[in-house]
Short mmCIF file of C-alpha atoms in Angstrom, two decimals:
data_model
loop_
_atom_site.label_atom_id
_atom_site.label_comp_id
_atom_site.label_asym_id
_atom_site.label_seq_id
_atom_site.Cartn_x
_atom_site.Cartn_y
_atom_site.Cartn_z
CA MET A 1 21.10 -15.41 -45.75
CA LEU A 2 17.66 -14.08 -46.63
CA TYR A 3 15.86 -11.49 -44.52
CA TYR A 4 12.11 -11.04 -44.60
CA SER A 5 10.23 -8.14 -43.07
CA PHE A 6 7.06 -8.77 -41.11
CA ARG A 7 4.08 -7.45 -43.00
CA PRO A 8 1.35 -5.44 -41.21
CA ASN A 9 -0.81 -8.52 -40.69
CA ASP A 10 2.09 -10.77 -39.64
CA THR A 11 2.39 -9.47 -36.10
CA PHE A 12 -0.36 -8.94 -33.57
CA TYR A 13 -0.70 -8.63 -29.82
CA ASN A 14 -3.10 -10.37 -27.49
CA ARG A 15 -3.41 -11.14 -23.81
CA ILE A 16 -3.67 -14.48 -22.04
CA GLU A 17 -5.56 -14.61 -18.76
CA THR A 18 -4.18 -17.13 -16.27
CA HIS A 19 -5.38 -18.17 -12.83
CA PRO A 20 -2.40 -19.33 -10.75
CA TYR A 21 -3.32 -21.43 -7.72
CA VAL A 22 -1.74 -20.35 -4.44
CA GLN A 23 -1.80 -22.09 -1.08
CA PHE A 24 -0.26 -21.05 2.21
CA TYR A 25 -0.16 -23.41 5.15
CA ILE A 26 0.81 -22.06 8.58
CA ASN A 27 1.86 -24.39 11.35
CA ASP A 28 4.26 -24.24 14.27
CA SER A 29 5.32 -20.65 13.45
CA LYS A 30 6.26 -21.59 9.88
CA VAL A 31 4.63 -20.66 6.57
CA TYR A 32 4.67 -23.14 3.68
CA TYR A 33 4.01 -21.96 0.14
CA ASN A 34 2.31 -24.46 -2.19
CA ASN A 35 3.50 -27.32 0.04
CA LYS A 36 7.11 -26.69 -0.96
CA GLN A 37 9.78 -27.83 1.47
CA ASN A 38 13.24 -26.39 1.95
CA ARG A 39 15.87 -27.99 -0.25
CA ALA A 40 19.31 -27.77 1.25
CA GLY A 41 22.21 -26.64 -0.90
CA GLN A 42 25.94 -27.02 -0.57
CA PHE A 43 26.42 -23.66 1.14
CA ALA A 44 22.97 -22.77 2.49
CA SER A 45 20.30 -24.64 4.43
CA ASN A 46 17.83 -23.39 1.83
CA GLU A 47 19.33 -23.29 -1.65
CA LYS A 48 17.30 -20.22 -2.62
CA MET A 49 18.53 -18.44 0.51
CA VAL A 50 15.09 -17.09 1.48
CA PRO A 51 12.91 -17.91 4.51
CA VAL A 52 10.46 -20.81 4.48
CA GLY A 53 7.23 -19.87 2.72
CA ALA A 54 8.82 -17.05 0.72
CA ILE A 55 9.74 -16.76 -2.94
CA SER A 56 12.93 -15.22 -4.27
CA LEU A 57 12.58 -12.34 -6.70
CA TYR A 58 14.59 -13.16 -9.86
CA GLU A 59 16.19 -16.00 -7.86
CA LEU A 60 19.48 -14.19 -7.41
CA ASN A 61 22.08 -15.67 -5.04
CA ILE A 62 21.19 -19.33 -5.32
CA ASP A 63 23.22 -21.46 -2.88
CA ARG A 64 26.21 -19.12 -2.65
CA PRO A 65 28.80 -18.92 0.14
CA SER A 66 28.19 -15.99 2.46
CA ASP A 67 31.38 -14.26 1.31
CA SER A 68 30.53 -14.36 -2.42
CA VAL A 69 26.93 -13.20 -2.65
CA ILE A 70 26.11 -10.65 -5.31
CA TYR A 71 24.52 -7.35 -4.36
CA PRO A 72 23.39 -4.14 -6.08
CA PHE A 73 25.53 -1.03 -5.68
CA ILE A 74 25.72 2.57 -6.85
CA THR A 75 28.69 4.93 -6.65
CA LYS A 76 27.63 8.34 -5.40
CA GLY A 77 28.26 10.92 -8.08
CA GLY A 78 27.02 14.24 -9.39
CA SER A 79 23.80 12.71 -10.67
CA ARG A 80 22.79 12.03 -7.05
CA THR A 81 21.37 8.64 -8.01
CA ALA A 82 20.51 6.35 -5.11
CA PHE A 83 18.32 3.44 -4.18
CA ARG A 84 14.72 4.22 -3.39
CA THR A 85 15.14 2.77 0.08
CA VAL A 86 17.94 5.24 0.93
CA SER A 87 16.59 8.40 2.55
CA THR A 88 17.82 11.86 1.60
CA THR A 89 19.43 12.27 5.03
CA ALA A 90 21.31 8.98 4.72
CA PHE A 91 22.33 9.81 1.14
CA ASN A 92 23.83 13.15 2.18
CA GLN A 93 26.04 11.39 4.70
CA PHE A 94 27.85 9.55 1.91
CA GLN A 95 30.87 11.17 0.30
CA TYR A 96 31.23 11.46 -3.47
CA GLY A 97 32.83 8.26 -4.69
CA ASP A 98 31.39 6.18 -1.84
CA THR A 99 29.62 2.96 -2.72
CA ILE A 100 25.96 2.66 -1.73
CA SER A 101 25.02 -0.99 -1.65
CA GLY A 102 21.87 -3.06 -1.25
CA SER A 103 21.32 -6.76 -0.70
CA TYR A 104 20.02 -9.84 -2.52
CA PRO A 105 18.03 -12.00 -2.54
CA LEU A 106 14.78 -10.08 -2.31
CA SER A 107 11.97 -12.24 -0.99
CA ALA A 108 8.20 -12.00 -0.56
CA SER A 109 5.69 -13.87 1.57
CA ILE A 110 2.41 -13.23 3.32
CA SER A 111 2.39 -11.37 6.61
CA ARG A 112 -0.16 -11.53 9.42
CA ASP A 113 -0.76 -8.97 12.15
CA TYR A 114 -3.10 -9.27 15.10
CA LEU A 115 -4.83 -5.93 15.72
CA ASP A 116 -6.67 -5.57 19.00
CA GLY A 117 -9.38 -3.01 19.72
CA GLY A 118 -6.81 -0.43 20.73
CA THR A 119 -7.45 3.23 21.46
CA VAL A 120 -8.04 6.28 19.29
CA ASP A 121 -6.60 9.78 19.38
CA VAL A 122 -8.55 13.04 19.55
CA VAL A 123 -9.41 13.00 15.83
CA GLY A 124 -10.58 9.40 15.88
CA THR A 125 -7.53 7.86 14.20
CA THR A 126 -6.72 4.40 15.52
CA VAL A 127 -3.32 4.71 17.16
CA ASN A 128 -2.08 1.15 16.79
CA LYS A 129 -3.59 0.41 13.35
CA PRO A 130 -1.96 2.77 10.84
CA ARG A 131 -2.05 0.22 8.02
CA LEU A 132 -5.71 -0.47 8.61
CA PHE A 133 -6.53 3.23 8.77
CA ALA A 134 -4.72 3.70 5.44
CA LEU A 135 -7.34 1.37 3.90
CA LYS A 136 -10.31 3.32 5.30
CA ASN A 137 -11.25 4.98 2.00
CA THR A 138 -10.72 1.73 0.11
CA LEU A 139 -12.98 -0.19 2.48
CA ASP A 140 -15.67 2.46 2.27
CA TYR A 141 -15.42 2.44 -1.54
CA TYR A 142 -16.34 -1.27 -1.68
CA ASN A 143 -19.41 -0.65 0.47
CA TYR A 144 -21.52 -1.07 -2.69
CA LEU A 145 -20.49 -4.74 -2.80
CA SER A 146 -21.24 -5.44 0.86
CA HIS A 147 -21.94 -3.31 3.93
CA HIS A 148 -19.43 -5.49 5.77
CA TYR A 149 -16.68 -3.58 3.93
CA ALA A 150 -17.60 -0.29 5.59
CA TYR A 151 -14.93 0.94 8.00
CA SER A 152 -17.64 1.90 10.46
CA SER A 153 -21.24 0.68 10.24
CA SER A 154 -23.91 -1.16 12.19
CA TYR A 155 -21.74 -4.26 11.77
CA GLY A 156 -19.00 -2.67 13.84
CA ASP A 157 -16.12 -0.19 13.75
CA LYS A 158 -13.03 -1.89 12.32
CA GLY A 159 -10.87 0.56 14.21
CA GLN A 160 -12.31 -0.80 17.46
CA GLN A 161 -12.54 -4.50 16.54
CA ASP A 162 -10.05 -7.26 17.18
CA MET A 163 -8.78 -8.39 13.81
CA SER A 164 -6.46 -10.75 11.98
CA PHE A 165 -4.91 -8.57 9.26
CA ILE A 166 -3.31 -10.61 6.46
CA SER A 167 -1.27 -9.01 3.65
CA ILE A 168 -0.67 -10.85 0.38
CA PRO A 169 1.98 -9.44 -2.01
CA SER A 170 0.75 -9.05 -5.58
CA ILE A 171 3.59 -11.23 -6.88
CA PHE A 172 1.53 -14.23 -5.74
CA TYR A 173 -1.72 -13.39 -7.54
CA GLY A 174 -0.97 -10.92 -10.33
CA SER A 175 -3.61 -8.29 -11.10
CA SER A 176 -6.16 -9.39 -8.51
CA ILE A 177 -7.45 -12.33 -6.51
CA GLU A 178 -10.07 -14.32 -8.42
CA LYS A 179 -13.50 -13.80 -6.91
CA GLY A 180 -15.04 -16.91 -5.39
CA THR A 181 -11.73 -18.74 -4.85
CA MET A 182 -10.64 -17.52 -1.41
CA SER A 183 -10.76 -20.32 1.16
CA LEU A 184 -9.61 -20.15 4.80
CA LYS A 185 -9.42 -23.27 6.96
CA PHE A 186 -8.81 -23.36 10.71
CA TYR A 187 -7.46 -26.73 11.95
CA ILE A 188 -7.19 -27.84 15.55
CA THR A 189 -5.12 -30.98 16.26
CA GLY A 190 -5.34 -31.77 12.56
CA THR A 191 -9.15 -31.66 12.44
CA LEU A 192 -11.00 -29.00 10.47
CA ALA A 193 -12.70 -26.75 13.03
CA ALA A 194 -14.02 -24.09 10.65
CA GLU A 195 -13.82 -22.99 7.04
CA CYS A 196 -14.93 -19.79 5.35
CA LYS A 197 -15.21 -18.89 1.67
CA ASP A 198 -16.31 -15.95 -0.45
CA VAL A 199 -19.13 -18.00 -1.94
CA ARG A 200 -21.12 -14.90 -2.95
CA ARG A 201 -18.13 -13.50 -4.88
CA ASN A 202 -18.65 -10.11 -3.23
CA GLY A 203 -15.78 -10.23 -0.75
CA GLU A 204 -17.71 -11.57 2.22
CA LEU A 205 -15.93 -14.46 3.91
CA ILE A 206 -18.76 -16.71 5.08
CA GLN A 207 -18.21 -19.66 7.39
CA THR A 208 -19.36 -22.64 5.34
CA GLY A 209 -18.19 -25.61 7.32
CA PRO A 210 -18.05 -28.03 8.84
CA SER A 211 -21.79 -28.47 8.51
CA GLY A 212 -23.55 -27.45 11.70
CA SER A 213 -20.44 -25.94 13.29
CA THR A 214 -20.72 -22.91 15.55
CA GLY A 215 -20.95 -19.79 13.44
CA SER A 216 -21.95 -21.50 10.18
CA GLY A 217 -23.42 -18.93 7.81
CA SER A 218 -21.85 -16.01 9.69
CA ILE A 219 -19.53 -13.53 7.98
CA ALA A 220 -16.02 -13.78 9.44
CA GLY A 221 -14.48 -10.92 7.48
CA VAL A 222 -13.83 -9.50 4.03
CA VAL A 223 -11.18 -9.81 1.34
CA LEU A 224 -9.85 -6.96 -0.80
CA TYR A 225 -9.42 -8.65 -4.16
CA ASN A 226 -7.47 -5.93 -5.94
CA GLU A 227 -5.34 -4.82 -2.99
CA GLY A 228 -4.47 -8.26 -1.57
CA PHE A 229 -5.67 -7.94 2.03
CA VAL A 230 -7.80 -10.24 4.19
CA LEU A 231 -9.52 -8.72 7.26
CA LEU A 232 -10.95 -11.25 9.70
CA THR A 233 -13.19 -9.89 12.46
CA GLY A 234 -15.18 -13.01 13.39
CA SER A 235 -15.18 -13.06 17.19
CA TRP A 236 -17.33 -16.10 17.97
CA ASP A 237 -15.86 -19.28 19.42
CA ILE A 238 -15.36 -21.81 16.65
CA SER A 239 -14.17 -24.43 19.13
CA SER A 240 -13.79 -24.91 22.86
CA HIS A 241 -10.06 -25.44 22.32
CA GLN A 242 -7.81 -22.87 24.00
CA GLU A 243 -4.24 -21.84 23.24
CA ASP A 244 -1.94 -18.86 23.64
CA TYR A 245 -3.17 -17.04 20.52
CA ILE A 246 -2.24 -13.62 21.93
CA VAL A 247 1.28 -12.92 23.17
CA GLY A 248 1.07 -12.44 26.91
CA GLY A 249 -2.70 -12.87 26.87
CA GLY A 250 -2.80 -16.40 28.19
CA ASN A 251 -4.90 -19.16 26.71
CA THR A 252 -7.94 -17.98 24.77
CA THR A 253 -10.63 -19.80 22.80
CA ALA A 254 -10.12 -20.31 19.07
CA LYS A 255 -11.72 -17.55 16.96
CA TRP A 256 -11.35 -16.28 13.40
CA VAL A 257 -9.52 -13.21 14.70
CA TYR A 258 -6.67 -15.57 15.65
CA PHE A 259 -6.38 -17.10 12.19
CA GLY A 260 -2.77 -17.28 11.04
CA THR A 261 -1.20 -16.93 14.48
CA THR A 262 2.56 -17.39 14.36
CA GLY A 263 5.24 -16.75 16.92
CA SER A 264 8.39 -18.07 18.54
CA TYR A 265 8.48 -20.77 21.17
CA PRO A 266 8.25 -20.55 24.16
CA SER A 267 6.92 -16.97 24.41
CA HIS A 268 4.26 -17.61 21.80
CA ASN A 269 3.38 -21.09 20.67
CA VAL A 270 0.21 -22.64 19.22
CA PRO A 271 1.32 -26.19 18.35
CA SER A 272 -2.22 -27.59 18.16
CA SER A 273 -3.53 -25.04 15.66
CA SER A 274 -2.76 -24.77 11.98
CA PHE A 275 -4.16 -22.61 9.22
CA ASP A 276 -4.67 -23.00 5.50
CA MET A 277 -5.32 -20.20 3.01
CA SER A 278 -5.80 -20.87 -0.69
CA PHE A 279 -7.01 -18.86 -3.65
CA GLN A 280 -6.48 -18.27 -7.35
CA GLY A 281 -5.08 -15.15 -8.90
CA VAL A 282 -5.88 -13.27 -12.07
CA ASN A 283 -2.72 -12.73 -14.08
CA TYR A 284 -2.57 -11.26 -17.58
CA VAL A 285 0.31 -12.24 -19.86
CA PRO A 286 0.84 -10.03 -22.95
CA VAL A 287 1.74 -12.18 -25.95
CA LEU A 288 3.30 -11.17 -29.26
CA THR A 289 2.41 -13.49 -32.16
CA MET A 290 4.56 -13.40 -35.30
CA LEU A 291 3.95 -15.15 -38.60
CA ALA A 292 7.15 -16.06 -40.46
CA HIS A 293 6.61 -17.13 -44.07
CA ALA A 294 8.76 -19.43 -46.22
CA PRO A 295 7.50 -18.71 -49.79
CA LYS A 296 7.54 -21.08 -52.78
CA GLY A 297 10.75 -21.12 -54.78
CA GLU A 298 12.75 -19.48 -52.00
CA LEU A 299 14.89 -20.66 -49.09
CA ASN A 300 16.08 -23.69 -51.08
CA HIS A 301 19.78 -23.02 -50.91
CA SER A 302 22.11 -23.31 -47.92
CA SER A 303 25.60 -22.15 -47.00
CA ASN A 304 26.02 -25.15 -44.74
CA PRO A 305 29.07 -27.21 -45.85
CA THR A 306 26.97 -30.40 -45.82
CA TYR A 307 24.76 -28.94 -48.56
CA VAL A 308 27.37 -29.63 -51.25
CA GLU A 309 28.74 -32.95 -52.50
CA TYR A 310 31.59 -34.30 -50.38
CA GLY A 311 34.98 -35.07 -51.97
CA GLN A 312 35.20 -32.30 -54.58
CA THR A 313 38.59 -30.74 -55.18
CA GLN A 314 39.72 -27.78 -53.15
CA GLU A 315 39.92 -25.70 -56.32
CA ILE A 316 36.18 -26.03 -56.67
CA TYR A 317 35.49 -25.57 -52.99
CA ASN A 318 37.69 -22.55 -52.39
CA PRO A 319 36.62 -19.17 -53.79
CA ALA A 320 38.99 -17.04 -55.83
CA TYR A 321 39.79 -13.86 -54.01
CA GLY A 322 42.22 -10.99 -54.22
CA LYS A 323 42.49 -7.32 -53.58
CA TYR A 324 39.55 -6.48 -55.84
CA LYS A 325 37.55 -9.70 -56.12
CA PHE A 326 35.86 -12.53 -54.29
CA VAL A 327 34.40 -15.09 -56.69
CA GLU A 328 32.87 -18.41 -55.69
CA SER A 329 32.97 -21.27 -58.13
CA ASP A 330 29.77 -22.06 -60.04
CA SER A 331 30.88 -25.69 -60.50
CA VAL A 332 30.29 -26.89 -56.94
CA ALA A 333 27.95 -29.87 -57.04
CA ILE A 334 25.04 -29.93 -54.62
CA LYS A 335 24.42 -33.08 -52.65
CA ASN A 336 21.34 -34.90 -53.89
CA THR A 337 19.26 -35.75 -50.80
CA VAL A 338 16.09 -36.80 -52.63
CA SER A 339 15.08 -40.26 -51.50
CA SER A 340 13.93 -43.06 -53.81
CA SER A 341 12.36 -46.48 -53.50
CA TYR A 342 15.74 -48.16 -53.94
CA ALA A 343 18.75 -48.42 -51.68
CA ASP A 344 21.44 -47.44 -54.18
CA PRO A 345 20.23 -44.90 -56.73
CA THR A 346 18.81 -41.60 -55.53
CA GLY A 347 15.74 -39.88 -56.86
CA SER A 348 15.75 -37.17 -59.47
CA PHE A 349 17.62 -34.14 -58.24
CA GLN A 350 15.63 -31.39 -56.58
CA LYS A 351 16.83 -28.54 -54.44
CA GLN A 352 15.60 -29.02 -50.91
CA THR A 353 16.60 -27.77 -47.50
CA PHE A 354 15.56 -28.49 -43.94
CA ILE A 355 14.42 -25.60 -41.78
CA SER A 356 15.40 -26.15 -38.15
CA ARG A 357 15.40 -22.64 -36.69
CA ILE A 358 14.17 -19.14 -37.42
CA GLY A 359 16.07 -16.04 -36.40
CA ILE A 360 14.34 -12.83 -35.35
CA TYR A 361 16.23 -9.61 -36.03
CA ASP A 362 15.72 -5.98 -35.14
CA LYS A 363 15.71 -3.16 -37.68
CA ASP A 364 19.54 -3.01 -37.53
CA LYS A 365 19.78 -6.75 -38.31
CA ASN A 366 20.90 -7.65 -34.80
CA LEU A 367 19.79 -11.13 -33.81
CA ILE A 368 17.42 -10.77 -30.84
CA GLY A 369 15.81 -14.21 -30.74
CA VAL A 370 15.86 -17.72 -32.19
CA ALA A 371 12.86 -20.03 -32.59
CA LYS A 372 13.53 -23.74 -32.98
CA VAL A 373 11.18 -26.38 -34.39
CA ALA A 374 10.84 -29.80 -32.77
CA ASN A 375 11.79 -31.59 -36.01
CA PRO A 376 13.45 -30.08 -39.11
CA VAL A 377 10.90 -29.16 -41.79
CA LYS A 378 11.71 -30.22 -45.37
CA LYS A 379 11.44 -27.26 -47.73
CA THR A 380 11.19 -27.96 -51.46
CA GLU A 381 10.75 -25.39 -54.21
CA ASP A 382 7.05 -26.14 -54.63
CA ARG A 383 6.29 -25.92 -50.89
CA GLU A 384 5.47 -22.89 -48.76
CA PHE A 385 5.20 -22.71 -45.00
CA THR A 386 4.06 -20.27 -42.36
CA PHE A 387 5.60 -20.58 -38.91
CA LYS A 388 3.63 -19.18 -35.98
CA LEU A 389 5.89 -17.78 -33.27
CA LYS A 390 4.67 -16.68 -29.86
CA LEU A 391 6.58 -14.61 -27.35
CA ASP A 392 5.50 -13.59 -23.84
CA ILE A 393 6.39 -9.95 -23.32
#
């Protein structure tokens, strides 16, 4: 077997930019991701064992019985290693040798919170909006894109506004949400009541339709592209339709601040309203490109048994070996695979092989990867090839 080292110009790194399309549809207290339905398994109602509208990280525990699921665990020892989710107090309660376990599968989906005006404490911190208050500096930073980002401005104080607060995990979009792709649609009894988009690509969610609808041209909220949050503060009536959008609040008129309402029947149910959110992400995929060369006059011999002529005596086939020697016979005939224009005689003998796969080895000659070609490539002594291998890293 021949080994070739990659030369300095045979390997290089680049980055592919992708824009994955993502859609969430919310209806009847359920979230649907990219229109995917549950697929029942043999042991679970959903074979991936995650809630509707969620994705499974690494897809561990696929359709397993409840008594045979895999889970992460750590044995408490002197290194004091523990899971990040285990507090110091909880860790100290374990005895040395105890097993600290977690659970799989891990899942991710969007979450929506309705934040009402609420009250503030003596220093002006909104009591019931800690997650929103944590974004105060971030919102003020993007004020250069639009004054609607400002936490407090002439457009209102977000700490005192009713709001639909939507969180999007980065696993759905990658590095950021692509500007100009965010679209929110509010349906009532299956009919589009209102739609808003970031048509200016500056984070403002402007109601764009239907044409002539109440609130057209108004800014319903903002989107944080890099952080994955949507803040909807539009408080105008987009329809005369009324439903129980607020738990315990009775029927109220449809507004953007109620976008994404979910709940459990009968305490909270909005069967006539549904919501659609779609966007594209910006995801960068690092790629390693390797050039593997097959030079002229090389790689034209094979240790494959089919490379030699069939039917030769075992004395020729078998090497001579002993305590101090291992000698292969130099009389083994090579099978002539050169084709000719006739059915019976073969063409003039030439050494040729067929390259079907390329092995990639580390510096210690450990096989770390195999690249396969769609069809074997005929390699003769007067031919040279360069195979381009790509690997996402």
